[in-house]
Coordinates of N, CA and C in Angstrom, one line a residue:
M109 N 17.2 23.1 5.8 CA 16.0 22.4 5.1 C 15.8 21.2 5.8
D110 N 14.2 20.8 5.7 CA 13.9 19.7 6.3 C 14.1 18.4 5.4
K111 N 13.9 17.3 6.0 CA 14.3 15.9 5.2 C 13.5 16.0 4.1
Y112 N 12.3 16.0 4.1 CA 11.5 15.7 2.9 C 11.9 16.7 1.6
N113 N 12.0 18.1 1.8 CA 12.6 19.1 0.9 C 13.9 18.8 0.4
E114 N 14.8 18.1 1.2 CA 16.1 17.7 0.7 C 15.9 16.5 -0.1
L115 N 15.2 15.6 0.1 CA 14.8 14.4 -0.9 C 14.4 15.1 -2.1
K116 N 13.4 15.9 -1.9 CA 12.7 16.6 -3.0 C 13.6 17.2 -4.1
E117 N 14.6 18.0 -3.5 CA 15.7 18.7 -4.1 C 16.5 17.7 -4.9
E118 N 17.0 16.6 -4.3 CA 17.7 15.7 -4.9 C 17.2 14.9 -6.0
F119 N 15.9 14.5 -5.8 CA 15.1 13.9 -7.0 C 14.8 14.7 -8.0
E120 N 14.6 16.2 -7.9 CA 14.3 17.1 -8.8 C 15.7 17.3 -9.6
A121 N 16.8 17.3 -8.9 CA 18.2 17.6 -9.6 C 18.6 16.3 -10.4
N122 N 18.0 15.2 -10.2 CA 18.5 14.2 -10.9 C 17.3 13.7 -11.8
R123 N 16.3 14.3 -12.1 CA 15.2 14.0 -12.8 C 15.7 13.6 -14.3
N124 N 14.8 12.8 -15.0 CA 15.1 12.5 -16.3 C 13.8 12.3 -17.0
D125 N 13.4 13.5 -17.8 CA 12.0 13.6 -18.0 C 11.7 12.3 -19.2
E126 N 12.6 12.0 -20.0 CA 12.3 11.1 -21.0 C 12.0 9.5 -20.3
N127 N 12.8 9.2 -19.3 CA 12.3 8.0 -18.5 C 11.1 8.3 -17.6
A128 N 10.8 9.5 -17.2 CA 9.6 9.9 -16.3 C 8.4 9.4 -17.3
T129 N 8.3 9.8 -18.6 CA 7.4 9.7 -19.5 C 7.1 8.1 -19.8
K130 N 8.3 7.4 -19.8 CA 8.2 6.0 -20.2 C 7.6 5.2 -18.8
M131 N 8.2 5.5 -17.8 CA 7.7 5.1 -16.4 C 6.4 5.3 -16.1
A132 N 5.8 6.4 -16.5 CA 4.4 6.8 -16.3 C 3.6 5.9 -17.2
A133 N 4.0 5.9 -18.5 CA 3.2 4.9 -19.4 C 3.2 3.6 -19.0
Y134 N 4.3 3.0 -18.4 CA 4.4 1.5 -18.0 C 3.3 1.4 -17.0
M135 N 3.1 2.5 -16.0 CA 2.2 2.4 -15.0 C 0.7 3.0 -15.3
R136 N 0.3 3.2 -16.8 CA -0.8 3.4 -17.3 C -1.1 4.7 -16.8
N137 N 0.0 5.5 -16.7 CA -0.1 7.1 -16.6 C -1.0 7.5 -15.1
L138 N -1.0 6.4 -14.2 CA -1.6 6.5 -13.0 C -0.9 7.4 -12.1
F139 N 0.5 7.6 -12.2 CA 1.4 8.2 -11.4 C 2.3 9.2 -12.1
V140 N 2.7 10.2 -11.4 CA 3.9 11.1 -12.0 C 5.2 10.8 -11.6
F141 N 6.2 10.6 -12.4 CA 7.6 10.1 -12.0 C 8.7 11.2 -12.4
Y142 N 9.6 11.3 -11.6 CA 10.9 11.7 -11.8 C 11.7 11.4 -12.9
G143 N 11.3 10.0 -13.2 CA 12.0 9.2 -14.1 C 13.5 8.7 -13.5
L144 N 13.6 8.4 -12.4 CA 14.8 7.7 -11.7 C 14.7 6.3 -11.8
P145 N 16.0 5.7 -12.3 CA 16.0 4.3 -12.4 C 16.1 3.9 -10.8
T146 N 15.8 2.7 -10.4 CA 16.0 2.2 -9.1 C 17.2 2.4 -8.6
P147 N 18.4 2.1 -9.1 CA 19.7 2.2 -8.6 C 20.2 3.5 -8.4
K148 N 19.7 4.5 -9.2 CA 19.9 5.9 -9.1 C 19.2 6.5 -7.7
R149 N 18.0 6.1 -7.9 CA 17.0 6.6 -6.8 C 17.6 6.1 -5.5
K150 N 17.7 4.8 -5.2 CA 18.2 4.3 -4.0 C 19.7 4.9 -3.7
S151 N 20.4 5.2 -4.5 CA 21.6 5.8 -4.3 C 21.6 7.1 -3.6
I152 N 20.7 7.8 -4.1 CA 20.2 9.3 -3.5 C 20.1 9.2 -2.1
Y153 N 19.4 8.3 -1.6 CA 19.0 8.3 -0.1 C 19.6 7.0 0.7
K154 N 20.6 6.5 0.1 CA 21.4 5.4 0.7 C 21.7 5.8 2.2
E155 N 22.6 6.9 2.2 CA 23.1 7.4 3.3 C 22.2 8.0 4.3
F156 N 21.3 8.5 4.0 CA 20.1 9.2 4.5 C 19.5 8.1 5.4
L157 N 19.2 6.7 4.7 CA 18.6 5.6 5.3 C 19.5 5.0 6.3
R158 N 20.8 5.1 6.1 CA 21.7 4.6 7.0 C 21.9 5.3 8.3
A159 N 21.7 6.9 8.3 CA 21.6 7.7 9.3 C 20.1 7.5 10.2
E160 N 19.2 7.1 9.4 CA 17.9 7.1 10.0 C 17.8 5.8 11.1
K161 N 18.6 4.7 10.5 CA 18.6 3.5 11.2 C 19.3 3.6 12.6
T162 N 20.3 4.5 12.7 CA 20.9 4.8 13.9 C 20.1 5.4 14.9
K163 N 18.8 6.0 14.5 CA 18.0 6.8 15.4 C 16.9 5.6 15.9
K164 N 16.8 4.6 15.4 CA 15.9 3.5 15.7 C 14.5 4.0 16.1
V165 N 14.1 5.0 15.3 CA 12.7 5.6 15.7 C 12.1 5.7 14.0
V166 N 10.9 5.3 13.8 CA 10.4 5.6 12.5 C 9.8 6.9 12.4
D167 N 10.2 8.0 11.4 CA 9.7 9.3 11.4 C 8.5 9.3 10.5
W168 N 7.5 8.9 11.0 CA 6.1 8.8 10.4 C 5.6 10.2 9.8
D169 N 6.0 11.2 10.3 CA 5.6 12.6 9.7 C 6.6 12.5 8.2
L170 N 7.8 12.3 8.3 CA 8.4 12.3 7.0 C 7.6 11.4 6.0
L171 N 7.4 10.4 6.5 CA 6.8 9.2 5.6 C 5.5 9.6 5.0
D172 N 4.6 10.1 6.0 CA 3.4 10.7 5.6 C 3.4 11.7 4.4
R173 N 4.3 12.6 4.6 CA 4.7 13.8 3.6 C 5.1 13.1 2.2
C174 N 6.1 12.1 2.4 CA 6.6 11.6 1.3 C 5.5 10.8 0.5
Y175 N 4.7 10.0 1.2 CA 3.6 9.5 0.5 C 2.4 10.2 -0.1
A176 N 2.4 11.3 0.6 CA 1.2 12.4 0.0 C 1.8 13.0 -1.3
D177 N 3.1 13.0 -1.6 CA 3.7 13.6 -2.7 C 3.1 12.9 -3.9
E178 N 2.9 13.4 -5.0 CA 2.4 12.7 -6.4 C 3.3 11.9 -6.9
H179 N 4.6 12.1 -6.7 CA 5.7 11.3 -7.5 C 5.9 10.0 -6.9
R180 N 5.8 9.2 -7.8 CA 5.9 7.5 -7.4 C 7.2 7.3 -6.7
E181 N 8.4 8.0 -7.0 CA 9.6 7.8 -6.3 C 9.7 8.0 -4.9
F182 N 8.7 8.8 -4.5 CA 8.6 9.2 -2.9 C 7.8 7.9 -2.5
H183 N 6.7 7.4 -3.0 CA 6.4 6.1 -2.3 C 7.2 5.1 -2.3
Y184 N 8.0 4.9 -3.3 CA 9.0 4.0 -3.3 C 10.1 4.2 -2.2
F185 N 10.2 5.4 -2.0 CA 11.3 5.8 -0.7 C 10.7 5.3 0.6
V186 N 9.3 5.5 0.6 CA 8.8 5.2 1.8 C 8.8 3.6 2.1
M187 N 8.6 2.8 0.9 CA 8.8 1.5 1.3 C 10.2 0.9 1.5
D188 N 11.2 1.6 0.8 CA 12.5 1.4 1.3 C 13.0 1.7 2.5
Y189 N 12.4 3.0 3.0 CA 12.6 3.4 4.3 C 12.1 2.3 5.4
L190 N 10.9 2.0 5.2 CA 10.2 0.9 6.0 C 10.9 -0.6 6.1
V191 N 11.6 -0.8 4.9 CA 12.4 -2.0 4.8 C 13.7 -1.9 5.6
A192 N 14.3 -0.7 5.5 CA 15.4 -0.3 6.3 C 15.1 -0.3 7.8
M193 N 13.9 0.0 8.2 CA 13.6 0.3 9.5 C 12.7 -0.9 10.2
Q194 N 12.8 -2.0 9.3 CA 11.8 -3.3 9.7 C 12.0 -3.8 11.0
K195 N 13.2 -3.8 11.6 CA 13.4 -4.5 12.9 C 12.9 -3.4 13.9
F196 N 12.5 -2.2 13.7 CA 12.0 -1.4 14.6 C 10.5 -1.1 14.5
L197 N 9.8 -1.9 13.5 CA 8.4 -1.7 13.4 C 7.7 -2.7 14.3
T198 N 6.6 -2.3 14.8 CA 5.8 -3.3 15.7 C 4.3 -3.1 15.2
Y199 N 3.6 -4.1 15.8 CA 2.1 -4.0 15.5 C 1.5 -2.6 15.6
D200 N 1.9 -1.7 16.4 CA 1.3 -0.5 16.5 C 1.5 0.5 15.2
D201 N 2.5 0.0 14.4 CA 2.6 0.7 13.2 C 1.8 0.2 12.2
V202 N 1.1 -0.8 12.1 CA 0.4 -1.3 11.1 C -0.8 -0.3 10.6
P203 N -1.3 0.6 11.6 CA -2.3 1.4 10.9 C -1.6 2.4 10.1
H204 N -0.5 2.9 10.3 CA 0.2 3.9 9.4 C 0.4 3.2 8.0
I205 N 1.1 1.9 7.9 CA 1.2 1.2 6.8 C -0.1 0.8 6.2
K206 N -1.1 0.4 6.8 CA -2.5 0.2 6.1 C -2.9 1.4 5.3
R207 N -2.7 2.6 5.8 CA -3.1 3.9 5.2 C -2.3 4.1 4.1
Y208 N -1.1 3.8 3.9 CA -0.2 3.9 2.7 C -0.8 2.4 1.7
I209 N -1.1 1.3 2.1 CA -1.7 0.4 1.4 C -3.0 0.8 0.7
K210 N -3.8 1.6 1.4 CA -5.1 2.0 0.7 C -5.0 3.2 -0.2
T211 N -3.8 3.9 -0.2 CA -3.5 5.1 -0.8 C -2.9 5.0 -2.1
N212 N -3.0 5.6 -3.1 CA -2.2 5.3 -4.3 C -1.8 3.9 -4.6
Q213 N -2.7 3.0 -4.4 CA -2.4 1.5 -4.4 C -2.4 1.0 -6.0
W214 N -1.4 0.4 -6.1 CA -1.0 -0.4 -7.3 C 0.0 -1.5 -7.1
W215 N 0.1 -2.2 -8.0 CA 0.9 -3.6 -7.6 C 2.3 -3.3 -7.2
D216 N 3.0 -2.2 -7.6 CA 4.4 -2.0 -7.4 C 4.4 -1.8 -5.8
T217 N 3.5 -0.8 -5.2 CA 3.6 -0.6 -3.7 C 3.0 -1.7 -3.0
I218 N 1.8 -2.3 -3.4 CA 1.2 -3.5 -2.5 C 2.1 -4.6 -2.2
D219 N 3.1 -4.9 -3.5 CA 3.9 -6.0 -3.2 C 4.9 -5.7 -1.8
G220 N 5.4 -4.6 -2.1 CA 6.3 -4.2 -0.9 C 5.7 -4.0 0.4
L221 N 4.6 -3.3 0.5 CA 4.1 -3.1 1.8 C 3.4 -4.2 2.5
D222 N 2.9 -5.1 1.7 CA 2.5 -6.4 2.2 C 3.5 -7.3 2.9
R223 N 4.8 -7.2 2.3 CA 5.9 -8.0 2.9 C 6.2 -7.3 4.2
I224 N 6.3 -5.9 4.1 CA 6.7 -5.4 5.4 C 5.6 -5.7 6.5
V225 N 4.3 -5.7 6.3 CA 3.4 -6.0 7.3 C 3.6 -7.6 7.6
G226 N 3.8 -8.2 6.6 CA 4.0 -9.9 6.9 C 5.1 -10.2 7.9
N227 N 6.2 -9.4 7.6 CA 7.3 -9.5 8.4 C 7.1 -9.2 9.8
I228 N 6.2 -8.2 10.2 CA 5.8 -7.9 11.6 C 5.2 -9.1 12.1
A229 N 4.6 -9.8 11.4 CA 3.9 -11.1 11.8 C 4.7 -12.1 12.6
F230 N 6.0 -12.1 12.1 CA 7.0 -13.0 12.5 C 7.2 -12.9 14.1
F231 N 7.0 -11.5 14.6 CA 7.4 -11.2 16.0 C 6.0 -10.8 16.7
D232 N 4.9 -10.7 16.1 CA 3.7 -10.3 16.8 C 2.5 -11.0 16.0
E233 N 1.9 -12.0 16.9 CA 0.8 -12.7 16.4 C -0.4 -12.1 16.1
R234 N -0.4 -10.8 16.6 CA -1.7 -10.1 16.6 C -2.1 -9.9 14.8
I235 N -1.1 -9.8 14.3 CA -1.1 -9.5 12.8 C -1.9 -10.7 12.0
N236 N -1.9 -12.0 12.6 CA -2.7 -12.9 12.1 C -4.1 -12.7 12.0
N237 N -4.6 -12.0 12.9 CA -6.0 -11.8 13.1 C -6.3 -10.5 12.0
L238 N -5.7 -9.6 11.9 CA -5.7 -8.7 10.8 C -5.8 -9.4 9.3
M239 N -4.9 -10.3 9.2 CA -4.9 -11.2 7.8 C -6.2 -11.9 7.8
L240 N -6.5 -12.4 8.9 CA -7.7 -13.5 8.7 C -8.9 -12.4 8.3
E241 N -9.0 -11.4 9.1 CA -10.1 -10.5 8.7 C -10.1 -10.1 7.3
G242 N -9.0 -9.8 6.7 CA -8.8 -9.5 5.2 C -9.2 -10.5 4.4
A243 N -9.0 -11.8 4.8 CA -9.4 -13.1 4.0 C -10.9 -13.1 4.0
V244 N -11.5 -13.0 5.2 CA -12.9 -13.2 5.3 C -13.7 -11.9 4.5
I245 N -13.1 -10.8 4.5 CA -13.7 -9.7 3.5 C -13.7 -10.1 2.2
V246 N -12.4 -10.6 1.7 CA -12.3 -11.0 0.4 C -13.3 -12.3 0.0
L247 N -13.3 -13.2 0.9 CA -14.4 -14.4 0.8 C -15.7 -13.9 0.6
A248 N -16.1 -13.0 1.7 CA -17.5 -12.4 1.4 C -17.7 -11.7 0.1
C249 N -16.8 -10.9 -0.4 CA -17.0 -10.1 -1.8 C -17.0 -11.2 -2.8
I250 N -16.4 -12.4 -2.9 CA -16.3 -13.2 -3.7 C -17.7 -13.8 -3.8
I251 N -18.3 -14.3 -2.6 CA -19.6 -15.0 -2.4 C -20.6 -14.0 -3.0
F252 N -20.6 -12.7 -2.6 CA -21.6 -11.8 -3.0 C -21.6 -11.7 -4.5
S253 N -20.4 -11.6 -5.1 CA -20.4 -11.3 -6.5 C -20.9 -12.4 -7.3
L254 N -20.6 -13.8 -6.9 CA -21.1 -15.0 -7.4 C -22.5 -15.0 -7.3
F255 N -23.1 -14.6 -6.1 CA -24.5 -14.5 -6.0 C -25.3 -13.5 -6.8
A256 N -24.6 -12.4 -6.9 CA -25.3 -11.4 -7.7 C -25.1 -11.5 -9.1
S257 N -24.1 -12.2 -9.6 CA -23.9 -12.4 -11.1 C -24.5 -13.6 -11.5
S258 N -25.0 -14.7 -10.7 CA -25.4 -16.0 -11.2 C -27.0 -16.1 -11.1
P259 N -27.6 -16.4 -12.0 CA -29.0 -16.7 -11.9 C -29.4 -17.6 -11.2
P260 N -30.5 -17.5 -10.5 CA -31.0 -18.6 -9.6 C -31.5 -19.7 -10.3
V261 N -31.5 -21.0 -9.5 CA -31.6 -22.3 -10.3 C -33.1 -22.4 -10.5
I262 N -34.0 -21.7 -9.8 CA -35.3 -21.9 -10.3 C -35.6 -20.9 -11.2
N263 N -36.9 -20.8 -11.7 CA -37.3 -20.0 -12.9 C -36.6 -18.6 -12.7
P264 N -35.7 -18.1 -13.6 CA -35.0 -16.9 -13.5 C -36.1 -15.7 -13.8
D265 N -37.1 -16.0 -14.5 CA -38.1 -14.9 -14.8 C -39.0 -14.5 -13.6
A266 N -39.0 -15.5 -12.5 CA -39.7 -15.1 -11.5 C -39.2 -13.9 -10.7
V267 N -39.7 -12.6 -10.7 CA -39.1 -11.7 -10.0 C -38.9 -11.9 -8.4
A268 N -39.8 -12.5 -7.9 CA -39.6 -12.9 -6.4 C -38.5 -13.5 -6.0
V269 N -38.3 -14.8 -6.9 CA -37.3 -15.4 -6.8 C -36.0 -14.8 -6.9
T270 N -35.9 -14.0 -7.8 CA -34.6 -13.1 -8.0 C -34.2 -12.3 -6.9
Q271 N -35.3 -11.6 -6.4 CA -35.0 -10.8 -5.3 C -34.8 -11.6 -4.0
V272 N -35.3 -12.7 -3.7 CA -34.9 -13.6 -2.6 C -33.2 -14.1 -2.8
W273 N -33.0 -14.3 -4.1 CA -31.7 -14.9 -4.2 C -30.7 -13.8 -4.0
S274 N -31.0 -12.5 -4.6 CA -30.1 -11.3 -4.3 C -30.0 -11.1 -2.7
Y275 N -31.2 -11.2 -2.0 CA -31.3 -11.0 -0.6 C -30.4 -12.1 0.0
I276 N -30.4 -13.3 -0.3 CA -29.6 -14.2 0.2 C -28.0 -13.9 0.1
G277 N -27.8 -13.6 -1.0 CA -26.4 -13.1 -1.3 C -25.9 -11.9 -0.4
E278 N -26.8 -11.0 -0.3 CA -26.4 -9.8 0.5 C -26.3 -10.3 1.9
L279 N -27.3 -11.1 2.5 CA -27.1 -11.4 3.9 C -25.8 -12.3 4.3
V280 N -25.4 -13.1 3.2 CA -24.2 -13.8 3.6 C -23.1 -13.0 3.6
F281 N -22.9 -11.9 2.5 CA -22.2 -10.8 2.6 C -22.0 -10.0 3.8
N282 N -23.2 -9.6 4.2 CA -23.2 -8.7 5.5 C -22.8 -9.6 6.8
M283 N -23.2 -10.8 6.8 CA -22.8 -11.7 7.9 C -21.3 -11.8 8.0
L284 N -20.9 -12.1 7.0 CA -19.2 -12.3 7.0 C -18.6 -11.1 7.1
F285 N -19.0 -9.9 6.5 CA -18.2 -8.6 6.5 C -18.4 -8.0 8.0
L286 N -19.7 -8.1 8.5 CA -19.7 -7.6 9.8 C -19.1 -8.1 10.7
S287 N -19.0 -9.4 10.6 CA -18.1 -10.3 11.6 C -17.1 -9.9 12.0
V288 N -16.2 -9.2 11.0 CA -14.8 -8.8 11.1 C -14.9 -7.4 11.5
Q289 N -15.7 -6.8 11.6 CA -15.6 -5.2 11.9 C -15.6 -5.1 13.5

């Protein structure tokens, strides 16, 4: 049996439907759970992670399969795996992690994944450029939303003025956003 199916079998054998319902409700029913409390979940794969660390290579195929699973515990496993393998992660691994950040995103995984990427920055300054790009995109979105939501200072009933105001907001947004692409 492969690693993914071994984990799945263990998760299913230890599932707690009552906890799963509560956990899903806490996360606004955005995700499916096995209902495994954190200590139980981590104990299931503690030895597995210990063995993986000795290989000194990240198994991205396994992580991709786990993150594609609908159960949130698999997403947590991916984060725990990456934390365990942190010293073997490099800048070249960031696109994998970025894909996880953009998939099934919610505060619980974003908080963990951003720390993993941030820790890579301690050893590779190229991460700083990625962070700067992200900051510029956020700034552009904020500026655009302010322009789009606020009325112009001049007569707000003037259609031409409103159009120009919107155009300026879009122009600033595009300049900032496209400058980081």
